[in-house]
Short mmCIF file of C-alpha atoms in Angstrom, two decimals:
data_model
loop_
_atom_site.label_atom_id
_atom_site.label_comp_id
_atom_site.label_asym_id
_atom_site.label_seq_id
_atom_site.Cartn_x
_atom_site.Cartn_y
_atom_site.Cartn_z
CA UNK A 1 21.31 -54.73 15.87
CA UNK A 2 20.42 -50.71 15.60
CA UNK A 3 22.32 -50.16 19.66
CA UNK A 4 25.21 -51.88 18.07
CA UNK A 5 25.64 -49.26 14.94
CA UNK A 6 29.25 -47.29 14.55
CA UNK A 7 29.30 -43.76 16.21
CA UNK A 8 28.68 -41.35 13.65
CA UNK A 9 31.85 -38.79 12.99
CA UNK A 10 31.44 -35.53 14.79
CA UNK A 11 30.15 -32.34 12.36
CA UNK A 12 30.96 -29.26 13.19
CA UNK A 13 28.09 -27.28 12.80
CA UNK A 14 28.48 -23.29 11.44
CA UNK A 15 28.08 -20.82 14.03
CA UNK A 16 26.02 -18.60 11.35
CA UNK A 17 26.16 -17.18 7.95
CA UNK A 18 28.94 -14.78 7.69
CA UNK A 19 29.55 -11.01 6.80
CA UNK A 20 30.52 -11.97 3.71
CA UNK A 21 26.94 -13.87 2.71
CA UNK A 22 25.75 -10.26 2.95
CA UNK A 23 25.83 -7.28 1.28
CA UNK A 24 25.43 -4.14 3.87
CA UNK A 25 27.00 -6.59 6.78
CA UNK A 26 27.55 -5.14 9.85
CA UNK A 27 24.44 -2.71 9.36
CA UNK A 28 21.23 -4.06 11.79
CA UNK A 29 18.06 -4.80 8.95
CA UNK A 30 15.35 -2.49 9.71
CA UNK A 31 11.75 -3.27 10.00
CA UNK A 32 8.41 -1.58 8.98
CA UNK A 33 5.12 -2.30 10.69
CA UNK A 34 2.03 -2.17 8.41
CA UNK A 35 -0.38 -4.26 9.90
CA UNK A 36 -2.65 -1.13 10.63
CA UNK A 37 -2.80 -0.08 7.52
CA UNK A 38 -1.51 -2.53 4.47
CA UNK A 39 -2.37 -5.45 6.42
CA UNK A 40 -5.64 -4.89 7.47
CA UNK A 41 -5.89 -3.59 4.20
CA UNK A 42 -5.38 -7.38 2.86
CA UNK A 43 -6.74 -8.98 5.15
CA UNK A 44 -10.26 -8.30 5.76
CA UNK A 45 -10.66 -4.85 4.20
CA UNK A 46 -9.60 -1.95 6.23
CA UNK A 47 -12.51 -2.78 9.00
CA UNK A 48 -10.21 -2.38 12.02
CA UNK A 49 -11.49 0.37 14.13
CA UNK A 50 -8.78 3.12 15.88
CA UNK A 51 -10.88 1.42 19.39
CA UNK A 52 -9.57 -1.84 18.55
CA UNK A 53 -5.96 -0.95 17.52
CA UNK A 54 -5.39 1.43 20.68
CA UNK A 55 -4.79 -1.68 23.14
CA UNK A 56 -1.57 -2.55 20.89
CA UNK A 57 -0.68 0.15 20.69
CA UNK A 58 2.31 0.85 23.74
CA UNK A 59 3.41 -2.71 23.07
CA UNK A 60 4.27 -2.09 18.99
CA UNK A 61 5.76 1.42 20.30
CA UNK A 62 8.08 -1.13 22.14
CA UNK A 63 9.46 -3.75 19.59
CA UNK A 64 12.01 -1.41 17.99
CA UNK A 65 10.47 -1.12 14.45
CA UNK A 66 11.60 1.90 12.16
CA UNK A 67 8.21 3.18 11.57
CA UNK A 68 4.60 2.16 11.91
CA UNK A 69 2.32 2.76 8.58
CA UNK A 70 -1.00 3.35 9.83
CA UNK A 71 -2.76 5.79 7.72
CA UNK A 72 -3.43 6.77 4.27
CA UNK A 73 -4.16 4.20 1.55
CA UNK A 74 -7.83 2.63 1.62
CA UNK A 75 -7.71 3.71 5.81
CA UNK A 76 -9.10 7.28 5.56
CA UNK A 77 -12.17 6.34 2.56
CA UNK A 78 -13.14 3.47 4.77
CA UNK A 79 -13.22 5.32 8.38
CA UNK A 80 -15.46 7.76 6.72
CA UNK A 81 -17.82 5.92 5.08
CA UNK A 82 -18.30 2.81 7.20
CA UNK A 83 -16.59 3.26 10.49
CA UNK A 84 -17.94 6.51 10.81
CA UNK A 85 -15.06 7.55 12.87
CA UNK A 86 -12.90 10.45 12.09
CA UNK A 87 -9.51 9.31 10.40
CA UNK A 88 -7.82 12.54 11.51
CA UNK A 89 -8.43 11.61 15.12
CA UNK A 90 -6.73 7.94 14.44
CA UNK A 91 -3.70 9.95 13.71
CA UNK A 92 -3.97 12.15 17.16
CA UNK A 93 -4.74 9.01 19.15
CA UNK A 94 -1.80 6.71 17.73
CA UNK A 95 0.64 9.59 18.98
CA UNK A 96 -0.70 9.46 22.56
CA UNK A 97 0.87 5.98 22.81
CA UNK A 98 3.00 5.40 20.39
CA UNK A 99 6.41 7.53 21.49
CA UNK A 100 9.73 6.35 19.68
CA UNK A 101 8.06 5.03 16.47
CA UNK A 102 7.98 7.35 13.91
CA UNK A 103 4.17 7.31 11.99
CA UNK A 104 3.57 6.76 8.52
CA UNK A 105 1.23 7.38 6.07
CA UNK A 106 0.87 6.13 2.48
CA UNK A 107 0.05 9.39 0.05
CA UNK A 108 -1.35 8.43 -3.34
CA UNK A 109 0.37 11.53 -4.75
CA UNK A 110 -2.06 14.03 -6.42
CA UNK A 111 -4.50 11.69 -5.37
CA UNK A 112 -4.09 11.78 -2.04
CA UNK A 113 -5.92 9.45 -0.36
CA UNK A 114 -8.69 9.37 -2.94
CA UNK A 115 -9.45 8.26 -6.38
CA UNK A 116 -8.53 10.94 -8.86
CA UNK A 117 -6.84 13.98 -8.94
CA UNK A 118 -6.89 16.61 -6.86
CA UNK A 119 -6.03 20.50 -7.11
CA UNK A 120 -2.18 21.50 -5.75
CA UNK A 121 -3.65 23.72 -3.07
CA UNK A 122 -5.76 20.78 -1.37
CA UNK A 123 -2.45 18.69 -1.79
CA UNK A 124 -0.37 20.98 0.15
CA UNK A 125 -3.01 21.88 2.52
CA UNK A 126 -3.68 17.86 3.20
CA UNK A 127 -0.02 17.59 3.55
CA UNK A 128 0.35 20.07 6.06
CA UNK A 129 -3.08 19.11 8.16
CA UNK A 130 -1.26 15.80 8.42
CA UNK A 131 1.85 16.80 9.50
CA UNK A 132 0.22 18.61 12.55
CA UNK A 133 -2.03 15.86 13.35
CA UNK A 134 0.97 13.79 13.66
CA UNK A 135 2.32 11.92 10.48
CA UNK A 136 6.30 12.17 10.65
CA UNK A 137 6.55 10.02 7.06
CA UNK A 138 5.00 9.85 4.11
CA UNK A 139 5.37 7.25 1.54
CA UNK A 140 4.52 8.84 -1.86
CA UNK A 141 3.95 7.17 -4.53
CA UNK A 142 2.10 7.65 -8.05
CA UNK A 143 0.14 4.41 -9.93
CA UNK A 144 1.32 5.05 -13.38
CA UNK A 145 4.56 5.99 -12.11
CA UNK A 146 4.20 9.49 -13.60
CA UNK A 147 6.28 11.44 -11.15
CA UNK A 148 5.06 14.70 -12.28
CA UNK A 149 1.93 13.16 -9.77
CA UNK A 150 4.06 13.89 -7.19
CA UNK A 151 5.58 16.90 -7.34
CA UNK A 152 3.09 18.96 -5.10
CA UNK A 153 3.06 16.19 -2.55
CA UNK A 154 6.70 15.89 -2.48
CA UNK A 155 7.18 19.86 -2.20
CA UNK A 156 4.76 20.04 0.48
CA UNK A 157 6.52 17.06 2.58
CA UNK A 158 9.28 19.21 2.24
CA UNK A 159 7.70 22.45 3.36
CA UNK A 160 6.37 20.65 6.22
CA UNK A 161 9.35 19.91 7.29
CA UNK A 162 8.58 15.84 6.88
CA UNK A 163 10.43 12.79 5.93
CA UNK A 164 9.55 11.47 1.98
CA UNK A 165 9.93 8.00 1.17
CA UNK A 166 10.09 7.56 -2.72
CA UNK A 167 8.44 4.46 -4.07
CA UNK A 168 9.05 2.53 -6.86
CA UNK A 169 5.39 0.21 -8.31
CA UNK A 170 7.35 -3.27 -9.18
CA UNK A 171 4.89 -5.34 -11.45
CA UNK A 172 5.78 -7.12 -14.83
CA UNK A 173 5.02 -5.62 -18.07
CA UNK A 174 6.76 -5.11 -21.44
CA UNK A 175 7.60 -1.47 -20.34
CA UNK A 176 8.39 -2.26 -16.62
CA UNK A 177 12.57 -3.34 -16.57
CA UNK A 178 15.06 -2.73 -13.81
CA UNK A 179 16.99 0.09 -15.78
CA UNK A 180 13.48 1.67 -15.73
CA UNK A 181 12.74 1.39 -11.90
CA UNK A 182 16.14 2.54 -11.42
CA UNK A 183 16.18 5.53 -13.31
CA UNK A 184 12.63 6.48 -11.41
CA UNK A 185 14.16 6.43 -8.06
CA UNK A 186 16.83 8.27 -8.76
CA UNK A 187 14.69 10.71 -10.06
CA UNK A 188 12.51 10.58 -6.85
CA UNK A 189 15.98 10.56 -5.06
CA UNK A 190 16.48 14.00 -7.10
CA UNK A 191 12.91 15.52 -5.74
CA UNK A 192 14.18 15.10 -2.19
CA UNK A 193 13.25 11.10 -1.19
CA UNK A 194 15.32 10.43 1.84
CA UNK A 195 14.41 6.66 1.68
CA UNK A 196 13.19 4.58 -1.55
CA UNK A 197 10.92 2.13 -1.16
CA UNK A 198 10.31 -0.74 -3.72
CA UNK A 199 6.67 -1.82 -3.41
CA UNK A 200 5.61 -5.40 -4.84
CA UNK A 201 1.96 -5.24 -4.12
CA UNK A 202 0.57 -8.13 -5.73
CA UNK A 203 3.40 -10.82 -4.89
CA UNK A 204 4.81 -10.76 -8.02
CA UNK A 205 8.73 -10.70 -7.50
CA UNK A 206 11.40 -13.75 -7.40
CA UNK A 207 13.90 -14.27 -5.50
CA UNK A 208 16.75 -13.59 -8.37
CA UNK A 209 14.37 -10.24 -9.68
CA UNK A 210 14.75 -9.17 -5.82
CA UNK A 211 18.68 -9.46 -5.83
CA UNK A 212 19.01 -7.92 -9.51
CA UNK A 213 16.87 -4.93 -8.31
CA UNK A 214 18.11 -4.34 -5.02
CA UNK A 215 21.30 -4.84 -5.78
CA UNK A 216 21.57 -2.56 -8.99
CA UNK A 217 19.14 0.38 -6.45
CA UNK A 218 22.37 -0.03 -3.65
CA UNK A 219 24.68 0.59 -6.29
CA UNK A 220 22.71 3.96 -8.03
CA UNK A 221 21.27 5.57 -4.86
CA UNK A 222 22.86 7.76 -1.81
CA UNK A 223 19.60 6.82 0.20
CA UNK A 224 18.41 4.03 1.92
CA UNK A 225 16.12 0.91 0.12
CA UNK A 226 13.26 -0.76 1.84
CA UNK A 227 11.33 -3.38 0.53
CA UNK A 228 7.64 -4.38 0.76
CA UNK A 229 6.25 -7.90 -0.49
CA UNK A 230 2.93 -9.38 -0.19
CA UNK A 231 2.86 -13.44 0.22
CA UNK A 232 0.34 -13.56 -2.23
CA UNK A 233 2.56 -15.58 -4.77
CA UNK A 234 4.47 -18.13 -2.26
CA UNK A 235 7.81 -16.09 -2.68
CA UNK A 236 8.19 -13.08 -0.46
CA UNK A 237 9.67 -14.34 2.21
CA UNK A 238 12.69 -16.02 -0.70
CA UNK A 239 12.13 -12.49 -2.16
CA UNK A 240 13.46 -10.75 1.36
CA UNK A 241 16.12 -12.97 2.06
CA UNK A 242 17.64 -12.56 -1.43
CA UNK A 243 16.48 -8.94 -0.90
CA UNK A 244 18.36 -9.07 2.35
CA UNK A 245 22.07 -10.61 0.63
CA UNK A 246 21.62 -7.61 -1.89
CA UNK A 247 21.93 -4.86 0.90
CA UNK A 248 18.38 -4.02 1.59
CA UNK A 249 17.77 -1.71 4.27
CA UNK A 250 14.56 -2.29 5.20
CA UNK A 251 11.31 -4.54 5.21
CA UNK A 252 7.61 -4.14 5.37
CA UNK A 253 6.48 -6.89 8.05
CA UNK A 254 3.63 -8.15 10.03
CA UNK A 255 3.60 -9.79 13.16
CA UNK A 256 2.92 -13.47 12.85
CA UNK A 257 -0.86 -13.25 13.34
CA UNK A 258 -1.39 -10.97 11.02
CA UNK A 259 0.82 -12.03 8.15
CA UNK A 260 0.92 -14.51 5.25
CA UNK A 261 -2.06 -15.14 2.62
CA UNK A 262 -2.64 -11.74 0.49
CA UNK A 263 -0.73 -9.95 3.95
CA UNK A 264 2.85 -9.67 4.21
CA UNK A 265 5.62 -12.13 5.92
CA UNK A 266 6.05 -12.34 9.75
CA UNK A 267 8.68 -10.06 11.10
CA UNK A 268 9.37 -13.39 13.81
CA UNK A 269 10.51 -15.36 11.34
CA UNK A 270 13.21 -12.91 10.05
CA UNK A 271 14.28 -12.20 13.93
CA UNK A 272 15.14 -16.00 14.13
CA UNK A 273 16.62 -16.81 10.82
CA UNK A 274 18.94 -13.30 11.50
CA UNK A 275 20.00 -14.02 14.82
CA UNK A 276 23.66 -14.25 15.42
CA UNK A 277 24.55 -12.88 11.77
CA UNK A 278 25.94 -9.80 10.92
CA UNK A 279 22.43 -7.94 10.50
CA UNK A 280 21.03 -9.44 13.77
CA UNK A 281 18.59 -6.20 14.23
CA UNK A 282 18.89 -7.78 18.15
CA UNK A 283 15.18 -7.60 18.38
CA UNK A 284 13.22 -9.43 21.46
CA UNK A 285 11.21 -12.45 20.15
CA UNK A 286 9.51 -13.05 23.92
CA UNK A 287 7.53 -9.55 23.03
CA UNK A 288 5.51 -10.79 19.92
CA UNK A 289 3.61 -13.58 22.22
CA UNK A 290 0.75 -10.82 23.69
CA UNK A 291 0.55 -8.96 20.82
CA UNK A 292 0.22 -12.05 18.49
CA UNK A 293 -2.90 -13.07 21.30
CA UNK A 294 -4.95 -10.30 20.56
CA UNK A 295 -4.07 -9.51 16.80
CA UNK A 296 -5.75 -13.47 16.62
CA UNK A 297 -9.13 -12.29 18.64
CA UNK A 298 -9.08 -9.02 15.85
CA UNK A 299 -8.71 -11.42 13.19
CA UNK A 300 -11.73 -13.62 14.84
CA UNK A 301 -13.81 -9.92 15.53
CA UNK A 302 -13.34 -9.63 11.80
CA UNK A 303 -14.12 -12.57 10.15
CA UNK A 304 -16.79 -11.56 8.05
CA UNK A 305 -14.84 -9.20 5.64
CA UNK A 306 -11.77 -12.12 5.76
CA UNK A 307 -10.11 -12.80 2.34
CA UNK A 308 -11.24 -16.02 1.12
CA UNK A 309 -7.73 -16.61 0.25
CA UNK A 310 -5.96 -19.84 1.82
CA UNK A 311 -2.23 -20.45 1.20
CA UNK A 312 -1.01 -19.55 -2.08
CA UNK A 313 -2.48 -17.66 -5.28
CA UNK A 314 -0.17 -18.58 -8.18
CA UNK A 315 -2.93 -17.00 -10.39
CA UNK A 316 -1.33 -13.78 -8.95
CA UNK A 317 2.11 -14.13 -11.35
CA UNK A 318 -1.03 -13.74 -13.94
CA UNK A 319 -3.37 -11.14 -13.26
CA UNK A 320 -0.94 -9.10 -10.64
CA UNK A 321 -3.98 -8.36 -8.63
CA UNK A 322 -2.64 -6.95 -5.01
CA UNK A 323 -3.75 -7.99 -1.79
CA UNK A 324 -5.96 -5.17 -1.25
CA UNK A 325 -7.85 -4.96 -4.16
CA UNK A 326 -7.83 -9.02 -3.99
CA UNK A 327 -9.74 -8.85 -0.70
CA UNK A 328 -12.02 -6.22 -2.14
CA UNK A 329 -12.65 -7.96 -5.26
CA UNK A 330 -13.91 -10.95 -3.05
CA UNK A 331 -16.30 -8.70 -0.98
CA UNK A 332 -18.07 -7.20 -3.00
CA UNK A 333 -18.78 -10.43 -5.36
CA UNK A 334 -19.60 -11.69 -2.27
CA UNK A 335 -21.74 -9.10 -1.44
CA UNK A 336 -23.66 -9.31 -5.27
CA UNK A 337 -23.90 -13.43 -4.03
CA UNK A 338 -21.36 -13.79 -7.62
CA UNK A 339 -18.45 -15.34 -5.32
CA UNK A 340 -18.09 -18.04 -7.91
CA UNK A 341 -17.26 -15.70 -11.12
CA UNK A 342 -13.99 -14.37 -9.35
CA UNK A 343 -11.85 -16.22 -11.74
CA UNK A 344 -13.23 -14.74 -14.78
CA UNK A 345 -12.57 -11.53 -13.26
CA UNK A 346 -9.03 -12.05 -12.51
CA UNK A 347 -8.70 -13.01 -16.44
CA UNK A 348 -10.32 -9.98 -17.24
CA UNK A 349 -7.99 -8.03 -15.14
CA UNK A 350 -5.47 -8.95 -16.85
CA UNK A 351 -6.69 -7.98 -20.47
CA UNK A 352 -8.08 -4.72 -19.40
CA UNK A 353 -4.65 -3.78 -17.68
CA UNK A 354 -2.57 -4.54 -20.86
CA UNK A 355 -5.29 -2.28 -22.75
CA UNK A 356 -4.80 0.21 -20.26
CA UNK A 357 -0.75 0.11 -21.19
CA UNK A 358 -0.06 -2.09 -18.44
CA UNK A 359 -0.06 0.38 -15.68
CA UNK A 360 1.09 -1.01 -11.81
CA UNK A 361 -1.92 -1.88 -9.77
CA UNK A 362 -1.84 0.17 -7.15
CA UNK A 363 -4.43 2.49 -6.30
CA UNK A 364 -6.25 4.04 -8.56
CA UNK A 365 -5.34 2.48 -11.48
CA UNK A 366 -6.37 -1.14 -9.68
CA UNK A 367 -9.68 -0.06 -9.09
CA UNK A 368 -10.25 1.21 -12.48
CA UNK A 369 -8.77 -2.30 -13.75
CA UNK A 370 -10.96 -4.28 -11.07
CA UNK A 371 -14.40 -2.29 -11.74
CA UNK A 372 -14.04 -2.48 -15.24
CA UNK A 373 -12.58 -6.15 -15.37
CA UNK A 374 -16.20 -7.17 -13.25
CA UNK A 375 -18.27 -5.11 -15.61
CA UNK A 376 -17.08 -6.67 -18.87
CA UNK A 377 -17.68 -10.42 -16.92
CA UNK A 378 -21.10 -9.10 -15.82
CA UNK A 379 -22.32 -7.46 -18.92
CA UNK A 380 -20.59 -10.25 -21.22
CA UNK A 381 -19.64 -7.60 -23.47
CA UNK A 382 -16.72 -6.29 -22.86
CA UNK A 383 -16.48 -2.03 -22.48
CA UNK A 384 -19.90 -1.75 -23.42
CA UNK A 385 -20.01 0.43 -20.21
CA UNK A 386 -16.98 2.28 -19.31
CA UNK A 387 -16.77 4.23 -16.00
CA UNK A 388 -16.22 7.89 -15.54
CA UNK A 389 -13.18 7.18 -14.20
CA UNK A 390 -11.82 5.09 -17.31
CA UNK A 391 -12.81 7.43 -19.87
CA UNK A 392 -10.41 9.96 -17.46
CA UNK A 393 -7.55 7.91 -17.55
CA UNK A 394 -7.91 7.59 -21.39
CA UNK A 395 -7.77 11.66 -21.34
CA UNK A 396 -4.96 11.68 -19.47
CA UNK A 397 -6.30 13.10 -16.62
CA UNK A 398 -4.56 10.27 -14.15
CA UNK A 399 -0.93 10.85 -15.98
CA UNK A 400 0.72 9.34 -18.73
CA UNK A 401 0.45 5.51 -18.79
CA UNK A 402 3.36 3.47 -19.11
CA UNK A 403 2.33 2.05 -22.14
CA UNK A 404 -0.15 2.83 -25.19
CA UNK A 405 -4.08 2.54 -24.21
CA UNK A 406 -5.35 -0.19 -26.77
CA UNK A 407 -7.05 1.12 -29.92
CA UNK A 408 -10.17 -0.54 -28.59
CA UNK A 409 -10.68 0.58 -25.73
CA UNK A 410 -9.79 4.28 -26.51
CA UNK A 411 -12.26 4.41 -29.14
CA UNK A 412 -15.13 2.85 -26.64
CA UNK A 413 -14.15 5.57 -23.92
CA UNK A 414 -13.46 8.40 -25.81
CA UNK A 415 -14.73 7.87 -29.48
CA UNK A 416 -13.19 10.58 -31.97
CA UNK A 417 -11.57 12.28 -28.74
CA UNK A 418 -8.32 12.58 -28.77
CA UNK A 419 -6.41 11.89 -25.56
CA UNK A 420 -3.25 14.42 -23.94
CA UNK A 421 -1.33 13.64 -21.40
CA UNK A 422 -0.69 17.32 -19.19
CA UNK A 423 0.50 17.31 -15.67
CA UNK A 424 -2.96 16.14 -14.07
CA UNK A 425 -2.55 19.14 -11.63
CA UNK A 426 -2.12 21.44 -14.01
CA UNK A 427 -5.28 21.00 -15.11
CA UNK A 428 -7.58 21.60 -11.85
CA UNK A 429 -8.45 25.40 -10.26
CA UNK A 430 -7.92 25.62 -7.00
CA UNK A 431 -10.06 23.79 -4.63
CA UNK A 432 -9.73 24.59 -1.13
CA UNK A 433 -11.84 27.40 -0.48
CA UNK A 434 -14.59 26.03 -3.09
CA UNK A 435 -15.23 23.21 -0.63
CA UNK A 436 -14.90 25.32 2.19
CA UNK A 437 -17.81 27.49 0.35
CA UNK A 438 -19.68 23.85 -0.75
CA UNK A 439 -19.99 21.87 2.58
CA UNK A 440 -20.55 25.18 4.37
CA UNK A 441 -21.59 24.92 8.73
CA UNK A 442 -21.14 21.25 8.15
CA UNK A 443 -17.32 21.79 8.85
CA UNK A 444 -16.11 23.03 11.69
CA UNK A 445 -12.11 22.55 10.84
CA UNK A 446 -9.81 22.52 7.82
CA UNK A 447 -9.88 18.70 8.14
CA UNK A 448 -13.44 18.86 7.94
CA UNK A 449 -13.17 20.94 5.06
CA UNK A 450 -10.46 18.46 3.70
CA UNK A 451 -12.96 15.41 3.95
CA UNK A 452 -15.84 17.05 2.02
CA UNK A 453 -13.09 18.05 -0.72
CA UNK A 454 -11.71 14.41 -0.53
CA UNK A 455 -15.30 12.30 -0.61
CA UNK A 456 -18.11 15.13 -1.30
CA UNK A 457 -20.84 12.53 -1.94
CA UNK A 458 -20.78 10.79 2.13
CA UNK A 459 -18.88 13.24 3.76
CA UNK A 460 -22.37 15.63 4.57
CA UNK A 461 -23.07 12.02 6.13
CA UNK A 462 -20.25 11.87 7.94
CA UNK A 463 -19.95 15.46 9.22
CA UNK A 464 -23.60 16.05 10.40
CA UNK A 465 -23.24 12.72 12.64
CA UNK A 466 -19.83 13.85 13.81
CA UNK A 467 -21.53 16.75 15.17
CA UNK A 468 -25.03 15.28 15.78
CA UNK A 469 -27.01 17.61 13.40
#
């Protein structure tokens, strides 16, 4: 009978996994915050307002992360034109409570935090506006990889007297292998990086691709490596713990509430599965409970621009669509009531971005992709429209592509034109004071200014209700 059954033999259990199960041993893993920006970003569309993120704001201060990314990307467009709050204030407010966490912001290089290119003298003068207001880190990063994009931004980090963190765009493409990433980081390392960061922005990576490429970055660079994953695909969290036995530094992390789906994986999960081993960062789980409460009454708040996106995309390892651009994707089809052609749009996505030589999508490039991908579904025929901003990536005027533009679609952009590729920067007059001229008493500051040079069709918006005019 079962209370009869032979004593099983004692086990002895393992106390935890061992230095040697790690590369980097000994060293604590560090931990990046990004639900203010990235994962917001993918979750319901950059809606959060700087009101609703203030409350959090002493407690996040508190949990021990290395920075907090809170700004740039899709953050300062959508203040602007549909918060209607000022994003240079977000940065002034965050630094009234948050003390020991250094801020970060994510630069698009020549971009900025735009769509295209902008002149060297609004670069540096962005750069430095930002510094003052508060930003003590700025993740730089070019789409197309094209590092001569970030040469202004990089030079004015360093004039400002500012941490850079390099990135490296991971996706998958005949022209994208690790050699390749490698040799772009230590390029970046070269400009001045003090900290590379290896951005998977549409789920994308394996476990073993993690370990191969982490481990081959610990063994070419002086600097640290930090690591950002969206869950998009089902493997990020694999992704950081193979990530994790190859050395890595760093992660990109949400709290629990606010992670998962197109977002990224849940810092708690890490503290637990790290505790007692020899990169225990020794962080307090008890902490994440309040924060967790009222991320989840956000989340609720924000429903309405939610990602339709439950579990796991595989569809991702396809058409590499990122989190952010997933979410938007799914708002404004909602938006046009087209919900329902969303698939044929991620096919397209994927065509149009091999035409386009395969570049990462990351902003702008995925826009481009994504705006073009819906018009071809739309129209049924594909490039018979091609946006402004297309036909300026076929000129070159976004940087050199990693790959060749298809035959096809240069000839529907640009017919007999042929394309160049100069340093986008090179190409633009200065810019500064010709805003300052353009948007006239509307500005009041240099940010001001900065706005109208940034978004000059709703910025006059913006500005005269910012001052009640």
């Amino acid at each position: 009978m079962f209370w009869n059954r032979k004593k099983a033999p004692a086990v002895t259990l393992p106390t935890g996994i061992g230095a040697a199960d790690f590369a980097g041993a000994g060293t604590p893993l560090k931990f990046n915050s990004v639900e203010f920006r990235d994962g917001q970003q993918s979750l319901f569309a950059t809606r959060m307002t700087t009101e609703d993120m203030i409350p959090l704001l002493t407690r996040m201060d508190q949990v021990g992360y290395d920075s907090m990314e809170m700004w740039g990307g899709a953050t300062f467009d959508v203040a602007v034109r549909f918060l209607k709050e000022d994003p240079w204030e977000r940065v002034r407010e965050f630094k009234k409570y948050v003390k020991k966490t250094p801020l970060k912001m994510v630069l698009r290089g020549q971009n900025l935090v735009g769509y295209k290119a902008y002149p060297d003298d609004i670069v540096e003068k962005f750069v430095l506006k930002a510094a003052e207001a508060g930003i003590d880190v700025f993740l730089i990063f070019d789409a197309l990889q094209d590092l001569r994009n970030c040469e202004a931004a990089f030079n004015a980090v360093k004039k400002a007297g500012k941490k850079i963190e390099g990135s490296v765009q991971y996706n998958v493409s005949p022209f994208h292998t690790t050699e390749v990433f490698v040799q772009n980081a230590l390029d970046q390392e070269k400009m001045g990086a003090s900290l590379m960061h290896v951005e998977d922005m549409a789920g994308l990576m394996t476990p073993q691709a993690a370990y191969e490429l982490i481990s081959a970055l610990k063994k070419a660079l002086k600097i640290p490596v930090h690591l950002h994953c969206h869950c998009t695909g089902g493997m990020a969290e694999m992704t950081y713990w193979e990530a994790i036995r190859a050395g890595v530094d760093g992660l990109d992390v949400c709290v629990s509430s606010m992670s998962m789906g197109p977002a990224h994986p849940p810092i708690e999960s890490f503290l637990a599965a790290l505790k007692g081993t020899s990169r225990d960062p020794k962080i307090d789980l008890e902490q994440f409970k309040s924060i967790n409460d009222d991320f989840l009454k956000l989340r609720k708040k924000y429903a309405d621009f939610e990602t339709k996106l439950v579990g796991v995309d595989v569809g991702c390892l396809q058409h590499q669509v990122p989190g952010g651009m997933l979410s938007n994707l799914e708002s404004q089809l909602t938006a046009m009531k087209l919900y329902d052609r969303l698939p044929e749009v991620l096919e397209e996505v994927s065509r149009v971005r091999a035409d386009m030589g395969y570049p990462p999508l990351a902003t702008p490039s995925s826009q481009m992709c994504g705006a073009q991908a819906t018009t071809n579904v739309l129209t049924g025929n594909r490039y018979s429209m091609v946006s402004k901003e297309l036909k300026e990536y076929c000129r070159g005027m976004y940087g050199m592509p990693p790959g060749p533009i298809s035959p096809e679609l240069l000839e529907k952009a640009l017919g007999d034109e042929k394309p160049t590729f100069p340093r986008p920067g090179d190409m633009l007059q200065p810019g500064f004071e010709a805003a300052r001229q353009e948007v006239g008493n509307l500005a009041r500051t240099e940010e001001d200014v900065l706005t109208y040079a940034l978004f000059p069709n709703y910025a006059p918006d913006f500005l005269r209700a910012k001052y009640g005019l």
